[in-house]
Coordinates of C-alpha atoms and ligand atoms in Angstrom, one line a residue:
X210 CA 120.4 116.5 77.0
X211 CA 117.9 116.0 73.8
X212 CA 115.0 114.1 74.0
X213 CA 116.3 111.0 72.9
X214 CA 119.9 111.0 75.2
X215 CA 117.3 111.0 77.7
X216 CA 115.7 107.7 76.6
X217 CA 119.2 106.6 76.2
X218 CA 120.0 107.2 79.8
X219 CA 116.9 105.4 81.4
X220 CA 118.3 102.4 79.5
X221 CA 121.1 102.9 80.7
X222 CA 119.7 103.0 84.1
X223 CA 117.3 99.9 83.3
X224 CA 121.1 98.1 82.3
X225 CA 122.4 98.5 85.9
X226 CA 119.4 97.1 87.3
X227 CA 119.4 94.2 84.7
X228 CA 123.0 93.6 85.8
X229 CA 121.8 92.3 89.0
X230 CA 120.4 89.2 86.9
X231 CA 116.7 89.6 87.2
X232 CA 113.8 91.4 86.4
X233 CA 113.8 94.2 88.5
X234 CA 111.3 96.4 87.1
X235 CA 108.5 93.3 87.9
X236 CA 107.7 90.1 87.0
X237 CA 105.1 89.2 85.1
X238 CA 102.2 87.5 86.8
X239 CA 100.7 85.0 84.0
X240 CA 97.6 84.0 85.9
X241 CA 96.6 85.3 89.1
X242 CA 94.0 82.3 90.1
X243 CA 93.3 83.5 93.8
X244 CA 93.8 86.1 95.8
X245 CA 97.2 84.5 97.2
X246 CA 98.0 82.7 94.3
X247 CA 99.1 82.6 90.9
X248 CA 101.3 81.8 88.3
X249 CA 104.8 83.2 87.2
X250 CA 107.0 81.5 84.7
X251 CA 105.2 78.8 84.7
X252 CA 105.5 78.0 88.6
X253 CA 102.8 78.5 91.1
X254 CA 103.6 80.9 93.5
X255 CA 102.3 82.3 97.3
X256 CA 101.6 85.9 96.4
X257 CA 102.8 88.4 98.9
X258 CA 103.6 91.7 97.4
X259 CA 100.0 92.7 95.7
X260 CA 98.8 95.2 98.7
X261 CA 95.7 92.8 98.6
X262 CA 95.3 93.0 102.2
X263 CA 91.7 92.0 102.3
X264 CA 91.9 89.7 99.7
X265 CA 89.0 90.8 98.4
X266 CA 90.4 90.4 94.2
X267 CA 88.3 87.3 93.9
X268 CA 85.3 88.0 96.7
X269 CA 82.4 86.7 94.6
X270 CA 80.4 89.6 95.7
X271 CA 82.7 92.0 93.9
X272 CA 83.2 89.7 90.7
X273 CA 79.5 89.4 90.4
X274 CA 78.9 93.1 91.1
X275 CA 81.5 93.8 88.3
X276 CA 79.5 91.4 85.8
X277 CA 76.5 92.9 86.3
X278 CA 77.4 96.3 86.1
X279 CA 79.1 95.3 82.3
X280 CA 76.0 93.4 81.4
X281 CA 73.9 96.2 82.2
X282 CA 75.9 99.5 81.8
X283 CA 78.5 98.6 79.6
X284 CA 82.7 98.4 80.0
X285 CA 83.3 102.2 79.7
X286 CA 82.0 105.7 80.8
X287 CA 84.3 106.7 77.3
X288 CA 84.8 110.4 79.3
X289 CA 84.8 112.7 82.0
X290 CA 82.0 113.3 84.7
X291 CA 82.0 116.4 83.4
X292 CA 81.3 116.0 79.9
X293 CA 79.9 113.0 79.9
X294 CA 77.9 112.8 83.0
X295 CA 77.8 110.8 86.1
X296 CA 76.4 107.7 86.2
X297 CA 74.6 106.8 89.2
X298 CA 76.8 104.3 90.5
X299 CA 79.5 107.1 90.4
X300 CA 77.4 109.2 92.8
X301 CA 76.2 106.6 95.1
X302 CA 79.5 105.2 95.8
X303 CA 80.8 108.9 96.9
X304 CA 77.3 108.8 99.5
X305 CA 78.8 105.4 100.9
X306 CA 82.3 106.8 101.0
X307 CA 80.5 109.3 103.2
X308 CA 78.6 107.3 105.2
X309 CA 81.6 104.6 105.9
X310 CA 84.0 107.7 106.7
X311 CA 81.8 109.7 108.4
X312 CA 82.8 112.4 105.6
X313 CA 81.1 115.2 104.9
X314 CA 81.7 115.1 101.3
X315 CA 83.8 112.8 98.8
X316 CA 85.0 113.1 95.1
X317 CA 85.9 109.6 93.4
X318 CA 88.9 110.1 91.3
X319 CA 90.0 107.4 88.2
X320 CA 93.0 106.4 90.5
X321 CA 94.3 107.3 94.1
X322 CA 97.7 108.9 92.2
X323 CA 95.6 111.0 90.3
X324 CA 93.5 111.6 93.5
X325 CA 96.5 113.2 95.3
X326 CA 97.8 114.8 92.2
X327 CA 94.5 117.0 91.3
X328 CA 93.5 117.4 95.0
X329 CA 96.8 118.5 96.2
X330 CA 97.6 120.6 93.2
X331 CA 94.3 122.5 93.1
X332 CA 94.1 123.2 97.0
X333 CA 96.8 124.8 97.4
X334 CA 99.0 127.5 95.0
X335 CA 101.0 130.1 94.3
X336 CA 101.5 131.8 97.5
X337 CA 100.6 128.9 99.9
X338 CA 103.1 126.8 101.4
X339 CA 103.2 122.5 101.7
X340 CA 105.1 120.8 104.0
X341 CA 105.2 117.1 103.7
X342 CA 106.8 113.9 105.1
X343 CA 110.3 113.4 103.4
X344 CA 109.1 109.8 102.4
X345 CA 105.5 110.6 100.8
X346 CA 105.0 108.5 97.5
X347 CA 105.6 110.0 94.1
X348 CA 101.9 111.4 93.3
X349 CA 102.2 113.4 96.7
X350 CA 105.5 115.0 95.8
X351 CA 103.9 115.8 91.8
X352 CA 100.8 117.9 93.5
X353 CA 103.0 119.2 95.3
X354 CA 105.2 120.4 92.4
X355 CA 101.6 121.3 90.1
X356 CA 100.0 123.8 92.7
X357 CA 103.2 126.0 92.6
X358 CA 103.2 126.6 96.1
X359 CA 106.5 126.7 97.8
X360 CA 107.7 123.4 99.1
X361 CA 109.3 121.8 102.1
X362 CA 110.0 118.5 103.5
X363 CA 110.3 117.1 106.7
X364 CA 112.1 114.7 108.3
X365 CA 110.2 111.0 108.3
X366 CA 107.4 110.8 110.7
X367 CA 109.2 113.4 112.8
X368 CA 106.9 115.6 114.3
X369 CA 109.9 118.1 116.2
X370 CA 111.3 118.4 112.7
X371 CA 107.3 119.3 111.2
X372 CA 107.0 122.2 114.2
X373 CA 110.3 123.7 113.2
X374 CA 109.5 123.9 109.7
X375 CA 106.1 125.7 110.7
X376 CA 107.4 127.9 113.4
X377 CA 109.7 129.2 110.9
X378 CA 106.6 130.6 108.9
X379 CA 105.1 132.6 111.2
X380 CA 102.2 133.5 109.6
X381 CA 102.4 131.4 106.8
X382 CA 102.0 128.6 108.6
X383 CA 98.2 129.7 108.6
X384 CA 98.8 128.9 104.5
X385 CA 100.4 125.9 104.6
X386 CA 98.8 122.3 104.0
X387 CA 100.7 119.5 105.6
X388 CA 100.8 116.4 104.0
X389 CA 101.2 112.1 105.8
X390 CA 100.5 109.0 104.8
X391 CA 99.0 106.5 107.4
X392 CA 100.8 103.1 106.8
X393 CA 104.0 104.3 104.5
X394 CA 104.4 101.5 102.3
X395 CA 108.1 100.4 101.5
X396 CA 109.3 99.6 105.7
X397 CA 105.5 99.1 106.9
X398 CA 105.7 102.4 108.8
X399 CA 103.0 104.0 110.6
X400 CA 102.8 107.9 110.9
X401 CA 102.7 109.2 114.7
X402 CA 99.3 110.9 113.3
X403 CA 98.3 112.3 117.1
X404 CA 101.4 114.2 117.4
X405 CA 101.5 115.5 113.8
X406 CA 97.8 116.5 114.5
X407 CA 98.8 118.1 117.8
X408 CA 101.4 119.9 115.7
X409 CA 100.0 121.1 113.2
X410 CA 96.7 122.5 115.3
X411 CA 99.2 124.5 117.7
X412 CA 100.2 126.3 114.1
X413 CA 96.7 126.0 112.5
X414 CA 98.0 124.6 109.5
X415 CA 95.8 122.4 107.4
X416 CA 96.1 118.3 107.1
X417 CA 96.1 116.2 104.2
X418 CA 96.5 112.4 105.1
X419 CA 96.9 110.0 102.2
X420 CA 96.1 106.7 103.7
X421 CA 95.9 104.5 100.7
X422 CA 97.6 101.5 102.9
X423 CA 95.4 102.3 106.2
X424 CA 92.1 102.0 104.7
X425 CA 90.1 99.0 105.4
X426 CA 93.6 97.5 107.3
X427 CA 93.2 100.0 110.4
X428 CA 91.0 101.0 112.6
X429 CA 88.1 99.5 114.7
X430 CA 85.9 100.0 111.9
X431 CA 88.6 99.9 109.0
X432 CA 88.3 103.7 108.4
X433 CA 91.8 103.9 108.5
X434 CA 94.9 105.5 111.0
X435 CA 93.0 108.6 111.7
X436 CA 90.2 106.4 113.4
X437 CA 92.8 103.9 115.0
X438 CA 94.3 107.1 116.6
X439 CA 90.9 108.8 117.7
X440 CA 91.9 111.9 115.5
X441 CA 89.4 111.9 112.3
X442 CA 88.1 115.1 113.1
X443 CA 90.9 116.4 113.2
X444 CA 92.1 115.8 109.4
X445 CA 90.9 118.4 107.1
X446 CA 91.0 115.9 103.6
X447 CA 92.2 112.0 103.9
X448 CA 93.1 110.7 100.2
X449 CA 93.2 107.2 99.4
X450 CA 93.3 104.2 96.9
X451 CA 90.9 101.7 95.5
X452 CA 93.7 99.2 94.5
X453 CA 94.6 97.8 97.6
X454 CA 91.6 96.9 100.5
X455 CA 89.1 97.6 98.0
X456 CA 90.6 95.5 95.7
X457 CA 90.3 97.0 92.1
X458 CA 91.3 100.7 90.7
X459 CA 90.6 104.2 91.5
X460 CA 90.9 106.7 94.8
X461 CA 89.2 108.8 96.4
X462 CA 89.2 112.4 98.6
X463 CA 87.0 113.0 101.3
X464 CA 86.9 115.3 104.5
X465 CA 85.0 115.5 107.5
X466 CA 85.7 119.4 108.5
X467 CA 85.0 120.7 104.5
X468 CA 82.5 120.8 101.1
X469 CA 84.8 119.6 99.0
X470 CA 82.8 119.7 95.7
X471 CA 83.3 123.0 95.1
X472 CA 86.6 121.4 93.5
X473 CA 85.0 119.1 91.1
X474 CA 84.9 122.9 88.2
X475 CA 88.8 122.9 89.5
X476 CA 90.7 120.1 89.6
X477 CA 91.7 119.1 86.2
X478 CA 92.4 115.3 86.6
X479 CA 88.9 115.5 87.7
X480 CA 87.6 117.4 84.9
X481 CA 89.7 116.3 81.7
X482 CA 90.3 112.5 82.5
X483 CA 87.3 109.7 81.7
X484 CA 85.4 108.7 84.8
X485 CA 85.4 104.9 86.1
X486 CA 83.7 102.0 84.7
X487 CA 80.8 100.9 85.9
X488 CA 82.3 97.5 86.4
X489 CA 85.2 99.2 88.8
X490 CA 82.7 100.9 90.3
X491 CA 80.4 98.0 91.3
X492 CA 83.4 95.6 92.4
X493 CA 84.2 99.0 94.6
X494 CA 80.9 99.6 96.2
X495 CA 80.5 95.8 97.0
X496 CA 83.9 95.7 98.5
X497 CA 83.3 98.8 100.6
X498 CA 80.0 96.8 102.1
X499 CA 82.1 94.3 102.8
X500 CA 84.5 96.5 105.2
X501 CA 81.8 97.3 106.8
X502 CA 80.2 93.8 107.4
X503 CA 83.4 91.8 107.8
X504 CA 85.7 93.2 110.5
X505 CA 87.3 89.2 110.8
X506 CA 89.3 89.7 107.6
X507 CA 91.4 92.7 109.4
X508 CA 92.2 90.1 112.4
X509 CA 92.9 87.7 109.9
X510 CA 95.1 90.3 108.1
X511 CA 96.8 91.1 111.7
X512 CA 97.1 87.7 112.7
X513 CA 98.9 87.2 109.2
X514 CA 101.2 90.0 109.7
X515 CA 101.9 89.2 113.0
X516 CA 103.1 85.2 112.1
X517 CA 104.9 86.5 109.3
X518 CA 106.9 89.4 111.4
X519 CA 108.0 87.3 114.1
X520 CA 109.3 84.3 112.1
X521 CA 111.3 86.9 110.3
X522 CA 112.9 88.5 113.3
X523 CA 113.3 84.7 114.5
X524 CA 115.1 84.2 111.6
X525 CA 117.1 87.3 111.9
X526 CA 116.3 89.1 109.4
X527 CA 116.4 93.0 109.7
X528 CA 112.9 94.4 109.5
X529 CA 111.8 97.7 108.4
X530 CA 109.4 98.5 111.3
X531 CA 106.5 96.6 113.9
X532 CA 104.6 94.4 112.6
X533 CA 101.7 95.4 109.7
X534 CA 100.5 94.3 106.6
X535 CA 103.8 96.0 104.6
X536 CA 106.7 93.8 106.2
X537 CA 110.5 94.9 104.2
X538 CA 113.5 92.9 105.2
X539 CA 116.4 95.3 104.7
X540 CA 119.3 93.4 102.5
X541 CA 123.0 94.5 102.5
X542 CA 123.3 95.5 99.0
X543 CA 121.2 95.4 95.9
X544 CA 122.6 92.4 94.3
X545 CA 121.4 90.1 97.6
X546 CA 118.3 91.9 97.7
X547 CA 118.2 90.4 94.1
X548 CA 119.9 87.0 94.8
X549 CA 116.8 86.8 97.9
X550 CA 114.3 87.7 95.1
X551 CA 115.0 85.1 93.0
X552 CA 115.5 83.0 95.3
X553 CA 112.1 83.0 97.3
X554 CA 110.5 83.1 93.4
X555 CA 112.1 79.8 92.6
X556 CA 110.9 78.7 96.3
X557 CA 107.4 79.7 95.7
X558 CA 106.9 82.8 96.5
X559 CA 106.6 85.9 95.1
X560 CA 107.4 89.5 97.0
X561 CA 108.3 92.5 95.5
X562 CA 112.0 93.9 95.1
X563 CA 112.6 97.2 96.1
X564 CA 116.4 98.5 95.3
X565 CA 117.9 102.3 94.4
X566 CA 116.7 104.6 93.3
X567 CA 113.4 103.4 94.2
X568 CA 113.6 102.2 97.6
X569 CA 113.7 105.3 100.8
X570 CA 117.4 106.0 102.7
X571 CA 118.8 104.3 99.3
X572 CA 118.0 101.0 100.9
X573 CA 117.3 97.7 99.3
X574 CA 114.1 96.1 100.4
X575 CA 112.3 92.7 99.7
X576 CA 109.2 94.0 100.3
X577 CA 106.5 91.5 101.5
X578 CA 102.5 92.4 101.8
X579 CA 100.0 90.3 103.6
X580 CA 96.4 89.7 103.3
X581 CA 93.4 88.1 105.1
X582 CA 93.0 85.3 102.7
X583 CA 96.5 83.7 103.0
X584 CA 96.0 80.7 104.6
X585 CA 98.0 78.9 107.3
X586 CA 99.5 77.0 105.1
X587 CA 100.7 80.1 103.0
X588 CA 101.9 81.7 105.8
X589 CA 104.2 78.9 106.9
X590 CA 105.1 78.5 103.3
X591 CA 106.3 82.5 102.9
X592 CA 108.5 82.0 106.3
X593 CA 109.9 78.5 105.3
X594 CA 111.1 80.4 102.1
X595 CA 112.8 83.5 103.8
X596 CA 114.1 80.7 106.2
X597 CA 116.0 79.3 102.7
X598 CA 117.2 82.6 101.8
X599 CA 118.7 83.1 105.0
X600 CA 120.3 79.7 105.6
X601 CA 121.6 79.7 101.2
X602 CA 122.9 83.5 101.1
X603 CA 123.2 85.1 104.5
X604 CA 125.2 81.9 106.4
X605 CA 122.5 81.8 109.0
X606 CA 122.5 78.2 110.8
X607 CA 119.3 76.3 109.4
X608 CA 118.3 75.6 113.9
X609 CA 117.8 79.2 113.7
X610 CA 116.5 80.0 110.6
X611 CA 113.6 77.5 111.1
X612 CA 113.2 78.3 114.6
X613 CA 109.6 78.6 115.9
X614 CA 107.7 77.7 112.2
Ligands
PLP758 C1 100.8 106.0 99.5 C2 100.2 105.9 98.2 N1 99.4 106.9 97.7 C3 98.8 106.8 96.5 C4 99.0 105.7 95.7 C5 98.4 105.6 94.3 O1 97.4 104.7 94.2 P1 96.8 104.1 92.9 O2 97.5 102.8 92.7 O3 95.4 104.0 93.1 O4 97.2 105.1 91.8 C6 99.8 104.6 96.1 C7 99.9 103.4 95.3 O5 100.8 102.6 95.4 C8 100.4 104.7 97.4 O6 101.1 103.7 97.9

C-alpha cells in the first residue's frame, strides 16, 4: 500500500466511525470554565471524562504558579535539557518527585507517553525480553517495540498467566522487565500489583509500573497502587503522567531500588525533545504540594466514584469493574454506545466514547471519569442523565432507572 492508500484507508476508517452519527474521534470542548464544567456546542455541560480526578485544572495555586513562572522565565525552554540546560524549576521538581515518592531518583519527561516510550525503550534491548499486561496503553506497547527486545503479552491482570510466561524463560527471565499499569483506564481496573510483585520476585524479573491513573487517586498518601498495596519497594521504576492528578502535561520516571540518571546520555526522547515550560512546571510543582497537603480531595474523589458506581449498577447498567475514578458502562454495540453519547451530551453531560478499534476485548465503552471537585449536584446530575439513557434506548422502566438518586 503507498503512502497515500494509506491515508485513504484511515478515512475510510474515520467514515465507519462517522457512520455512527457523531463525532467519535472527540468533541470539541469550546470553553472549559471549571474544573467540572464547560462548554460544547454551545451547551454547558458536567464534565466527566477529562481524567481530572483532583480537579486541580483551576486550583488557584497552580494558575498563579503558572503566571508567575511566564512572567518571570518566559513561555518556553525552546530545547532539550541537554542542549539547552536545565532550568532550576526542572531540577527541583525531580527533588520533590523524590521526596513525595520516596524515590531514589526521578527524570521529568515532556509527557508521560514519551516517559514510557524513552524509559522502556532504552532499559531494555536486544537480547532482553518484556513481558507486559495484554491491555497496557499504546506508549507501553511502542517502548516495547523501540528497545528491540523480544516481546510477550500476558493475559489481563492475570498473574498465573505472567508466571507461565516467565517459567518458560528459564534464565531469561533474569532479563526480562515486566511491565503494569496501576488503575487501567478504559473499565476502571486495578492491577493485582501484590501477586504480580510476588511473581515476578520468585523469577527475579524486573518491574516497571506505569501508574499514570493511580497517582495522587491511590494510596494513603496519594503515591499511588504500589503504596495502597504496601509493595513500593518492591517496584524497580513506576512511570507516570502529569495530565491527570497533577493537572497539566508531562510524566515522569522514578525508582526506589535504582540511579536512574545514568539514562538521561541514553534515552533519546530525553535528549532530542525540548524540555517543559516553566509555566507547566510551576502549575506541576504546586499541584504536587497540594497532594501532599490535601488528602480530602481523594475522599472526595472516592466518595464521588462511589455515588456515581452504585447509581449505575442501580440503574442496571453493566460496569466495567469496582468502583474508581474510571467508571465504563459496557453498551451492546457501537452505534448505542454512540446513540448514549449523544444522548447524555444533549442532557448535559459530557463522557468520553470509547468504541473499536480503540476500546479493549473489542468492546464499546462510555467511558466516565470522576473528580474531587464535582459537586453534589453534579453528581446527581451525571446519574439522572445515564438514568435518561437507560429509560430512552435500553427499555429500562423509569422506577428503576431513578432508583436510589
Ligand atoms: C496508562 C497511561 N500511560 C501513559 C499515558 C500518557 O500520558 P500523557 O497524556 O502524559 O502522554 C496515558 C495517557 O492517557 C495513560 O493512560
Amino acid at each position: 500500500m503507498s503512502l497515500l492508500e494509506k491515508l485513504e484507508a484511515a478515512q475510510r476508517g474515520q467514515d465507519v466511525l462517522a457512520t455512527l452519527g457523531v463525532n467519535a474521534i472527540g468533541a470539541t470542548i469550546d470553553v472549559a470554565g471549571s474544573a467540572t464544567e464547560g462548554e460544547i456546542d454551545g451547551r454547558r455541560v458536567v464534565l466527566a471524562g477529562t481524567n481530572n480526578y483532583l480537579g486541580l485544572t483551576f486550583a488557584p495555586e497552580c494558575m498563579s504558579a503558572a503566571i508567575e513562572a511566564t512572567r518571570s522565565h518566559g513561555t518556553g525552554t525552546t530545547g532539550s535539557r541537554l542542549a539547552n540546560g536545565t532550568y532550576t524549576a526542572h531540577a527541583a521538581l525531580e527533588d520533590e518527585l523524590c521526596a513525595f515518592l520516596q524515590a531514589r531518583s526521578a527524570i521529568v519527561f515532556t509527557t508521560g507517553y514519551v516517559a514510557n516510550v524513552g524509559t522502556i525503550s532504552t532499559l531494555a534491548g536486544p537480547g532482553d525480553v518484556i513481558v507486559l499486561d495484554a491491555d497496557s496503553h499504546a506508549s507501553i506497547y511502542e517502548g516495547a517495540k523501540l528497545s528491540g527486545a523480544e516481546v510477550y503479552r500476558f493475559r489481563h491482570n492475570d498473574p498465573a498467566d505472567l508466571e507461565k510466561r516467565l517459567r518458560r524463560l528459564g534464565d531469561r527471565a533474569s532479563r526480562t522487565l515486566v511491565i503494569v499499569e496501576g488503575l487501567y483506564s478504559m473499565l476502571g481496573d486495578v492491577s493485582p500489583l501484590r501477586e504480580i510483585c510476588e511473581v515476578k520476585d520468585r523469577y527475579g524479573a524486573y518491574l516497571l509500573l506505569d501508574d499514570a491513573h493511580s497517582f495522587g487517586t491511590m494510596g494513603t498518601n496519594g503515591r499511588g497502587l504500589a503504596e495502597a498495596e504496601n509493595v513500593e519497594d518492591a517496584v524497580d521504576f513506576i512511570t507516570g503522567t502529569f495530565s491527570k492528578s497533577l493537572g497539566s502535561v508531562g510524566g515522569y520516571c522514578a525508582s526506589r531500588r535504582h540511579d536512574i540518571n545514568p539514562l538521561r546520555s541514553q534515552i533519546r526522547a530525553y535528549m532530542f525533545t525540548a524540555s517543559s515550560t516553566p509555566s507547566v512546571i510551576a502549575s506541576t510543582r504546586a499541584a504536587l504540594k497540594l497532594i501532599g497537603q490535601r488528602p480530602e480531595l481523594r475522599t472526595r474523589l472516592w466518595r464521588n466514584a462511589a455515588r456515581v458506581h452504585g447509581g449505575l449498577k442501580r440503574i442496571g447498567f453493566e460496569l466495567g469493574a469496582d468502583a474508581s475514578p474510571v467508571i465504563a458502562t459496557i453498551m451492546d454495540s457501537p452505534q448505542q454506545a454512540a446513540d448514549a453519547w449523544q444522548m447524555l451530551l444533549d442532557a448535559g453531560v459530557y463522557v468520553n466514547l470509547v468504541v473499536p478499534p480503540g476500546a479493549p476485548k473489542n468492546m464499546s465503552i462510555l467511558r466516565c471519569s470522576l473528580s474531587a471537585a464535582h459537586t453534589p449536584e453534579q453528581i446527581d446530575h451525571i446519574v439522572e442523565a445515564y438514568a435518561l439513557v437507560a429509560e430512552n434506548l435500553m427499555g429500562r422502566p423509569k422506577a428503576v432507572a431513578s432508583a436510589g438518586l
